[in-house]
Short mmCIF file of C-alpha atoms in Angstrom, two decimals:
data_model
loop_
_atom_site.label_atom_id
_atom_site.label_comp_id
_atom_site.label_asym_id
_atom_site.label_seq_id
_atom_site.Cartn_x
_atom_site.Cartn_y
_atom_site.Cartn_z
CA UNK A 162 19.73 -38.14 -29.19
CA UNK A 163 20.48 -36.78 -25.82
CA UNK A 164 19.07 -33.36 -27.09
CA UNK A 165 16.34 -34.73 -28.11
CA UNK A 166 15.35 -36.00 -24.61
CA UNK A 167 16.23 -32.84 -23.18
CA UNK A 168 13.61 -31.52 -25.30
CA UNK A 169 10.88 -33.93 -24.61
CA UNK A 170 11.28 -32.42 -20.83
CA UNK A 171 10.96 -29.34 -21.84
CA UNK A 172 7.84 -29.93 -24.03
CA UNK A 173 6.05 -31.92 -21.55
CA UNK A 174 7.15 -28.93 -19.34
CA UNK A 175 3.55 -28.50 -17.73
CA UNK A 176 2.90 -32.10 -16.53
CA UNK A 177 6.78 -33.17 -15.96
CA UNK A 178 8.34 -30.60 -14.14
CA UNK A 179 4.85 -30.13 -12.56
CA UNK A 180 5.25 -33.71 -10.68
CA UNK A 181 9.29 -33.21 -9.75
CA UNK A 182 7.98 -29.85 -8.17
CA UNK A 183 5.02 -30.89 -6.29
CA UNK A 184 6.72 -32.41 -3.84
CA UNK A 185 9.08 -29.30 -2.68
CA UNK A 186 5.79 -27.11 -3.05
CA UNK A 187 4.07 -28.48 -0.17
CA UNK A 188 2.00 -31.09 -1.83
CA UNK A 189 -0.62 -28.78 -2.67
CA UNK A 190 -2.60 -29.58 -5.96
CA UNK A 191 -0.84 -28.31 -8.97
CA UNK A 192 -4.13 -26.17 -10.17
CA UNK A 193 -4.54 -24.05 -6.94
CA UNK A 194 -0.70 -22.77 -7.95
CA UNK A 195 -1.88 -22.11 -11.22
CA UNK A 196 -1.33 -18.09 -11.57
CA UNK A 197 -1.51 -15.33 -14.42
CA UNK A 198 0.85 -12.72 -14.01
CA UNK A 199 0.89 -9.38 -16.30
CA UNK A 200 4.63 -9.10 -17.19
CA UNK A 201 6.38 -6.69 -19.53
CA UNK A 202 8.93 -8.87 -22.66
CA UNK A 203 12.06 -8.06 -20.53
CA UNK A 204 11.08 -9.91 -17.47
CA UNK A 205 10.43 -13.12 -19.94
CA UNK A 206 13.88 -12.23 -21.69
CA UNK A 207 15.59 -11.97 -18.34
CA UNK A 208 14.63 -15.08 -16.84
CA UNK A 209 17.39 -18.04 -17.24
CA UNK A 210 16.50 -21.09 -16.79
CA UNK A 211 18.64 -23.01 -14.53
CA UNK A 212 18.17 -26.07 -16.25
CA UNK A 213 15.51 -27.90 -19.45
CA UNK A 214 12.33 -27.99 -18.08
CA UNK A 215 12.74 -25.20 -14.99
CA UNK A 216 9.47 -23.76 -14.10
CA UNK A 217 9.33 -20.03 -15.08
CA UNK A 218 10.15 -17.88 -11.71
CA UNK A 219 10.34 -14.15 -11.63
CA UNK A 220 10.89 -12.20 -8.44
CA UNK A 221 11.43 -15.73 -6.99
CA UNK A 222 7.75 -16.59 -7.59
CA UNK A 223 6.74 -19.42 -10.11
CA UNK A 224 4.72 -18.32 -13.08
CA UNK A 225 2.44 -20.53 -14.87
CA UNK A 226 0.83 -18.65 -17.44
CA UNK A 227 1.52 -14.73 -18.08
CA UNK A 228 -0.19 -11.87 -19.87
CA UNK A 229 1.82 -9.53 -22.41
CA UNK A 230 0.54 -6.60 -24.21
CA UNK A 231 2.79 -5.30 -27.25
CA UNK A 232 3.24 -4.51 -30.88
CA UNK A 233 2.99 -6.78 -33.79
CA UNK A 234 6.19 -6.63 -35.50
CA UNK A 235 5.61 -9.25 -38.24
CA UNK A 236 3.00 -12.45 -38.85
CA UNK A 237 4.65 -15.49 -40.10
CA UNK A 238 1.98 -18.31 -40.60
CA UNK A 239 2.99 -21.79 -40.47
CA UNK A 240 1.36 -25.19 -41.27
CA UNK A 241 0.43 -25.66 -37.64
CA UNK A 242 1.07 -22.28 -36.28
CA UNK A 243 0.86 -18.31 -36.15
CA UNK A 244 4.34 -17.13 -35.53
CA UNK A 245 3.68 -13.17 -34.25
CA UNK A 246 6.66 -10.95 -33.31
CA UNK A 247 5.36 -8.83 -29.98
CA UNK A 248 7.29 -5.93 -29.48
CA UNK A 249 6.21 -4.02 -26.04
CA UNK A 250 9.25 -1.44 -26.27
CA UNK A 251 10.95 -3.31 -23.65
CA UNK A 252 12.07 -6.32 -25.58
CA UNK A 253 10.61 -8.79 -28.23
CA UNK A 254 9.79 -12.20 -28.12
CA UNK A 255 8.11 -14.55 -30.58
CA UNK A 256 4.04 -15.55 -30.06
CA UNK A 257 2.79 -19.27 -31.45
CA UNK A 258 -0.60 -19.30 -31.49
CA UNK A 259 -1.06 -23.13 -32.17
CA UNK A 260 -4.21 -23.46 -35.65
CA UNK A 261 -6.89 -25.25 -33.94
CA UNK A 262 -8.13 -27.36 -37.35
CA UNK A 263 -11.45 -28.33 -35.59
CA UNK A 264 -12.21 -24.32 -35.67
CA UNK A 265 -11.02 -23.26 -38.95
CA UNK A 266 -13.27 -20.69 -40.31
CA UNK A 267 -14.73 -20.05 -37.53
CA UNK A 268 -15.62 -17.38 -35.29
CA UNK A 269 -12.82 -16.95 -32.97
CA UNK A 270 -9.77 -18.79 -34.59
CA UNK A 271 -10.49 -17.50 -38.07
CA UNK A 272 -11.43 -13.65 -37.54
CA UNK A 273 -9.51 -13.70 -33.92
CA UNK A 274 -6.26 -14.71 -35.13
CA UNK A 275 -6.30 -14.00 -38.93
CA UNK A 276 -7.37 -10.93 -38.73
CA UNK A 277 -4.03 -9.86 -36.63
CA UNK A 278 -2.08 -7.60 -39.08
CA UNK A 279 1.30 -5.86 -38.21
CA UNK A 280 1.75 -2.69 -36.21
CA UNK A 281 -1.73 -3.48 -34.10
CA UNK A 282 -1.56 -3.61 -30.92
CA UNK A 283 -2.19 -7.10 -28.85
CA UNK A 284 -2.96 -8.50 -25.64
CA UNK A 285 -1.63 -11.80 -25.35
CA UNK A 286 -2.45 -14.96 -22.24
CA UNK A 287 0.02 -17.76 -22.72
CA UNK A 288 2.55 -19.92 -21.14
CA UNK A 289 6.57 -19.39 -21.48
CA UNK A 290 8.49 -22.02 -23.50
CA UNK A 291 12.00 -22.68 -23.93
CA UNK A 292 13.37 -24.83 -26.56
CA UNK A 293 17.22 -24.93 -26.69
CA UNK A 294 17.48 -21.65 -25.15
CA UNK A 295 15.36 -19.79 -27.34
CA UNK A 296 12.14 -18.63 -25.96
CA UNK A 297 8.77 -18.35 -27.02
CA UNK A 298 5.44 -17.70 -25.76
CA UNK A 299 2.52 -20.60 -26.48
CA UNK A 300 -0.57 -18.67 -26.66
CA UNK A 301 -3.83 -20.08 -25.02
CA UNK A 302 -5.35 -16.65 -26.52
CA UNK A 303 -4.45 -13.41 -28.83
CA UNK A 304 -6.48 -10.58 -29.16
CA UNK A 305 -6.69 -6.96 -30.68
CA UNK A 306 -6.70 -4.03 -28.10
CA UNK A 307 -8.88 -1.57 -29.10
CA UNK A 308 -7.79 1.15 -26.73
CA UNK A 309 -4.50 2.38 -26.58
CA UNK A 310 -4.56 3.22 -22.86
CA UNK A 311 -4.53 -0.61 -22.07
CA UNK A 312 -1.10 -1.18 -23.58
CA UNK A 313 -0.15 1.73 -20.57
CA UNK A 314 -1.92 0.03 -18.14
CA UNK A 315 -0.64 -2.98 -18.67
CA UNK A 316 2.82 -1.53 -17.67
CA UNK A 317 1.83 -0.62 -14.72
CA UNK A 318 -0.14 -3.71 -13.49
CA UNK A 319 3.04 -5.24 -14.31
CA UNK A 320 5.31 -3.05 -12.41
CA UNK A 321 2.40 -3.12 -9.67
CA UNK A 322 2.89 -6.55 -9.29
CA UNK A 323 6.32 -6.51 -9.43
CA UNK A 324 6.56 -4.11 -6.78
CA UNK A 325 3.49 -6.44 -4.60
CA UNK A 326 6.68 -10.08 -4.89
CA UNK A 327 9.67 -8.31 -3.96
CA UNK A 328 8.39 -5.22 -1.88
CA UNK A 329 4.94 -6.24 0.01
CA UNK A 330 1.63 -5.22 -0.20
CA UNK A 331 0.78 -1.87 -0.38
CA UNK A 332 0.39 -0.05 3.05
CA UNK A 333 -2.85 0.28 3.67
CA UNK A 334 -4.63 -2.76 4.67
CA UNK A 335 -2.31 -5.10 2.91
CA UNK A 336 -0.48 -6.46 5.89
CA UNK A 337 -2.69 -9.21 6.24
CA UNK A 338 -2.19 -10.26 2.82
CA UNK A 339 1.70 -11.32 3.99
CA UNK A 340 3.12 -15.12 3.10
CA UNK A 341 0.61 -17.61 1.88
CA UNK A 342 -2.44 -15.27 1.27
CA UNK A 343 0.03 -13.17 -0.89
CA UNK A 344 0.75 -15.35 -3.41
CA UNK A 345 -3.21 -16.47 -4.27
CA UNK A 346 -3.88 -12.64 -4.56
CA UNK A 347 -3.89 -12.51 -8.71
CA UNK A 348 -4.81 -15.74 -9.01
CA UNK A 349 -8.06 -16.69 -11.20
CA UNK A 350 -8.74 -12.74 -11.33
CA UNK A 351 -10.95 -11.74 -14.74
CA UNK A 352 -8.45 -9.57 -16.12
CA UNK A 353 -10.30 -8.23 -19.08
CA UNK A 354 -13.00 -6.84 -16.56
CA UNK A 355 -10.17 -5.69 -14.49
CA UNK A 356 -10.77 -2.10 -13.45
CA UNK A 357 -8.02 0.60 -14.21
CA UNK A 358 -6.89 1.81 -10.79
CA UNK A 359 -3.88 0.39 -9.83
CA UNK A 360 -2.55 1.50 -6.41
CA UNK A 361 0.54 3.00 -7.94
CA UNK A 362 0.80 5.75 -5.40
CA UNK A 363 0.45 3.31 -2.28
CA UNK A 364 3.43 0.70 -3.67
CA UNK A 365 5.44 3.70 -5.08
CA UNK A 366 7.94 5.95 -2.78
CA UNK A 367 9.47 3.95 0.28
CA UNK A 368 7.49 1.22 -0.45
CA UNK A 369 10.09 -1.08 1.20
CA UNK A 370 9.13 -1.71 4.32
CA UNK A 371 5.81 -1.09 4.10
CA UNK A 372 4.15 -4.49 5.11
CA UNK A 373 6.47 -3.79 8.49
CA UNK A 374 5.25 -0.18 8.66
CA UNK A 375 1.80 -1.25 8.29
CA UNK A 376 1.82 -3.44 11.41
CA UNK A 377 3.66 -1.32 13.36
CA UNK A 378 1.15 1.34 13.12
CA UNK A 379 -0.70 -0.64 15.32
CA UNK A 380 1.81 -1.21 17.97
CA UNK A 381 2.16 1.65 21.15
CA UNK A 382 4.04 4.53 20.97
CA UNK A 383 6.96 2.97 22.77
CA UNK A 384 6.87 0.08 20.25
CA UNK A 385 7.39 2.59 17.46
CA UNK A 386 10.25 4.45 18.77
CA UNK A 387 12.04 1.68 20.06
CA UNK A 388 11.73 -0.37 16.22
CA UNK A 389 12.84 2.91 14.55
CA UNK A 390 15.68 2.98 16.93
CA UNK A 391 16.66 0.05 16.45
CA UNK A 392 16.07 0.21 12.66
CA UNK A 393 18.21 3.33 12.76
CA UNK A 394 21.37 1.89 14.52
CA UNK A 395 24.02 0.07 12.98
CA UNK A 396 23.86 -3.70 14.69
CA UNK A 397 22.86 -5.34 11.73
CA UNK A 398 21.96 -8.75 12.56
CA UNK A 399 23.52 -9.05 15.96
CA UNK A 400 20.81 -6.45 17.03
CA UNK A 401 20.93 -4.04 19.89
CA UNK A 402 20.97 -4.57 23.40
CA UNK A 403 18.54 -3.32 25.97
CA UNK A 404 20.75 -0.89 27.46
CA UNK A 405 22.21 1.07 24.30
CA UNK A 406 18.19 1.64 23.48
CA UNK A 407 17.63 3.02 26.81
CA UNK A 408 20.03 5.51 26.67
CA UNK A 409 19.30 6.48 23.04
CA UNK A 410 15.56 6.74 23.40
CA UNK A 411 15.48 7.61 27.04
CA UNK A 412 13.06 5.45 28.01
CA UNK A 413 12.86 3.14 31.04
CA UNK A 414 14.09 -0.74 31.30
CA UNK A 415 10.07 -1.47 31.53
CA UNK A 416 9.13 0.56 29.30
CA UNK A 417 11.44 -1.40 27.07
CA UNK A 418 10.87 -4.88 27.69
CA UNK A 419 7.02 -4.23 27.29
CA UNK A 420 7.60 -2.88 23.85
CA UNK A 421 9.14 -5.09 23.17
CA UNK A 422 7.34 -7.94 24.12
CA UNK A 423 4.47 -5.87 21.46
CA UNK A 424 7.11 -6.01 18.68
CA UNK A 425 8.44 -9.27 19.16
CA UNK A 426 4.54 -10.87 19.14
CA UNK A 427 4.25 -8.68 15.88
CA UNK A 428 7.30 -10.74 14.68
CA UNK A 429 8.87 -7.27 13.68
CA UNK A 430 11.68 -7.85 16.08
CA UNK A 431 13.80 -11.14 16.95
CA UNK A 432 16.17 -11.70 19.85
CA UNK A 433 19.87 -12.36 19.34
CA UNK A 434 22.54 -12.83 21.18
CA UNK A 435 20.55 -13.01 24.94
CA UNK A 436 17.06 -11.97 25.52
CA UNK A 437 17.53 -8.18 26.00
CA UNK A 438 18.89 -7.74 22.08
CA UNK A 439 17.24 -7.47 19.55
CA UNK A 440 16.91 -6.63 15.64
CA UNK A 441 14.71 -5.94 13.09
CA UNK A 442 13.44 -9.47 11.66
CA UNK A 443 13.96 -7.97 7.57
CA UNK A 444 12.98 -10.67 5.23
CA UNK B 219 17.55 -14.78 -31.50
CA UNK B 220 16.07 -13.05 -28.58
CA UNK B 221 16.05 -9.13 -29.27
CA UNK B 222 17.56 -7.83 -25.92
CA UNK B 223 17.15 -4.59 -26.93
CA UNK B 224 14.51 -1.68 -26.09
CA UNK B 225 13.15 1.28 -27.22
CA UNK B 226 12.47 3.41 -23.79
CA UNK B 227 9.47 5.25 -23.39
CA UNK B 228 10.03 9.11 -22.92
CA UNK B 229 8.78 12.58 -22.60
CA UNK B 230 9.87 15.41 -23.67
CA UNK B 231 12.08 16.10 -20.61
CA UNK B 232 13.92 13.15 -21.57
CA UNK B 233 15.06 13.46 -25.08
CA UNK B 234 18.62 14.94 -23.87
CA UNK B 235 19.57 12.14 -22.31
CA UNK B 236 18.39 9.61 -25.45
CA UNK B 237 20.29 11.68 -28.67
CA UNK B 238 21.17 8.57 -31.32
CA UNK B 239 19.10 5.81 -29.76
CA UNK B 240 15.69 4.38 -30.44
CA UNK B 241 12.96 5.73 -28.09
CA UNK B 242 9.47 5.38 -28.10
CA UNK B 243 6.88 8.53 -27.85
CA UNK B 244 3.34 9.00 -27.40
CA UNK B 245 1.61 12.32 -27.71
CA UNK B 246 -0.47 14.56 -29.27
CA UNK B 247 -0.17 15.97 -32.71
CA UNK B 248 -0.46 19.65 -32.34
CA UNK B 249 0.79 20.36 -36.12
CA UNK B 250 1.24 19.00 -39.28
CA UNK B 251 3.23 20.53 -42.22
CA UNK B 252 4.31 17.94 -44.65
CA UNK B 253 6.89 15.52 -42.93
CA UNK B 254 7.45 17.32 -39.92
CA UNK B 255 5.00 17.29 -37.56
CA UNK B 256 4.85 18.86 -33.53
CA UNK B 257 4.01 16.43 -30.82
CA UNK B 258 2.93 17.53 -27.37
CA UNK B 259 4.34 14.50 -25.15
CA UNK B 260 4.60 16.64 -21.84
CA UNK B 261 6.21 19.38 -23.88
CA UNK B 262 6.86 20.04 -27.66
CA UNK B 263 8.76 17.74 -29.90
CA UNK B 264 9.85 17.96 -33.43
CA UNK B 265 9.46 15.10 -35.51
CA UNK B 266 10.27 14.02 -39.33
CA UNK B 267 8.26 11.59 -39.90
CA UNK B 268 8.63 8.53 -42.90
CA UNK B 269 6.34 7.97 -46.11
CA UNK B 270 3.94 5.67 -44.15
CA UNK B 271 3.03 7.84 -41.59
CA UNK B 272 -0.53 8.52 -41.50
CA UNK B 273 -1.05 10.79 -38.55
CA UNK B 274 -4.43 13.53 -38.17
CA UNK B 275 -3.82 16.21 -35.83
CA UNK B 276 -5.81 16.50 -32.45
CA UNK B 277 -4.91 12.68 -32.58
CA UNK B 278 -2.90 11.13 -30.33
CA UNK B 279 0.18 9.14 -31.94
CA UNK B 280 2.86 6.87 -31.28
CA UNK B 281 6.23 7.35 -32.37
CA UNK B 282 8.96 5.04 -32.57
CA UNK B 283 12.28 6.46 -33.87
CA UNK B 284 15.63 8.10 -33.14
CA UNK B 285 16.57 11.16 -31.55
CA UNK B 286 18.36 13.49 -33.52
CA UNK B 287 21.31 15.88 -31.92
CA UNK B 288 18.91 18.96 -31.95
CA UNK B 289 16.54 16.89 -29.82
CA UNK B 290 13.96 16.46 -32.57
CA UNK B 291 12.81 12.90 -33.52
CA UNK B 292 13.80 11.00 -37.11
CA UNK B 293 10.60 8.99 -37.15
CA UNK B 294 10.98 4.81 -37.84
CA UNK B 295 7.34 4.11 -37.57
CA UNK B 296 4.12 5.79 -36.04
CA UNK B 297 0.71 4.87 -35.13
CA UNK B 298 -2.07 6.57 -34.76
CA UNK B 299 -4.21 6.05 -31.74
CA UNK B 300 -7.22 8.21 -32.29
CA UNK B 301 -8.95 10.26 -29.57
CA UNK B 302 -9.54 9.43 -26.10
CA UNK B 303 -5.59 8.79 -25.38
CA UNK B 304 -5.14 9.62 -21.46
CA UNK B 305 -1.59 11.48 -21.69
CA UNK B 306 -1.66 12.22 -17.87
CA UNK B 307 -1.43 8.27 -17.85
CA UNK B 308 1.45 7.87 -20.71
CA UNK B 309 3.27 10.31 -19.04
CA UNK B 310 2.94 8.47 -15.66
CA UNK B 311 4.31 5.46 -17.53
CA UNK B 312 7.28 7.24 -18.71
CA UNK B 313 8.01 8.05 -15.05
CA UNK B 314 7.41 4.41 -13.89
CA UNK B 315 9.73 2.70 -16.33
CA UNK B 316 12.63 4.97 -15.61
CA UNK B 317 11.80 4.47 -12.06
CA UNK B 318 11.90 0.63 -12.25
CA UNK B 319 14.38 -0.08 -15.18
CA UNK B 320 15.37 -3.09 -14.85
CA UNK B 321 11.40 -4.45 -15.79
CA UNK B 322 11.15 -1.95 -19.14
CA UNK B 323 14.75 -1.11 -20.42
CA UNK B 324 18.19 -3.12 -21.41
CA UNK B 325 20.57 -0.67 -20.66
CA UNK B 326 23.04 0.32 -23.66
#
């Protein structure tokens, strides 16, 4: 009985948990929070449901819909759905495509779903569902992949989006996408039509502070020297005092004060114990 | 049961790190001799095919199999990928999946 109640919450998930979360998500309409994220199956399996009906979040960002690419390992037709076992090399998960009785024999329902055979590569769009600790993807759409390169493309795209959320946008021109703007970047983009060029280069090595580096690049030379000095000092969150910076960089107190104003304005550093001690704003 | 096991994507260079393990290899079929195939995946790999394998020389192939101690692969599953496989892309993906392992590979 109690178990059933719990499932009910998970099942109605889309709506019920949505209304719960509404308050904490700054009241914005649920529609605006919709996202479609390319992921690996391992990312889905690694997610731990903190409470029944909890919303999927990867890298600390809520995810409503996901797209995965993998190989069909088995096909099990059921009365109400077809269950596919999809394996993308990182893990395997069940994907359920509900049978649309009205579209039976129709163009998309019939030929699309019915024709998918074991070993075929497919792309799936859907939502992750969790019932009693067992996860599956409830698919809106499944299509067979014609060009194998899409499989590799998807893996790079999933990596790119992961890096975007964990390390910020790639250095060039990404600085303005900070904060709220960044969240929306991948919403409503036409994935099918998307081009093949993923900017892996920018996100790869040294991507850790890329957003900061981009902003720092617009600062004066003094500000850059000062920022690098603080960055390389062991001060941590306690910050580095003006006089230590003056000694270390051989800049005048006046130059440092000006550079500090600049960096404070950019939100790169913040004052700690007093007005003459700064630390890097690292998030 | 969620199956929390991976078949890591590798190229020739990674073979020695995966002896006894299941791996995924994308490469080009260089030569076919009965149930033995030579695959180019950023280096030459010898693969022992199963009965179901239907490969064609010069086509791309995805192999899933176990790495033998002599660094050949005992193939469990193979898919012919036809022409038009971007091998540079496939090799780049191998590098990426090794650099960001938490996204792709369950350790052990």
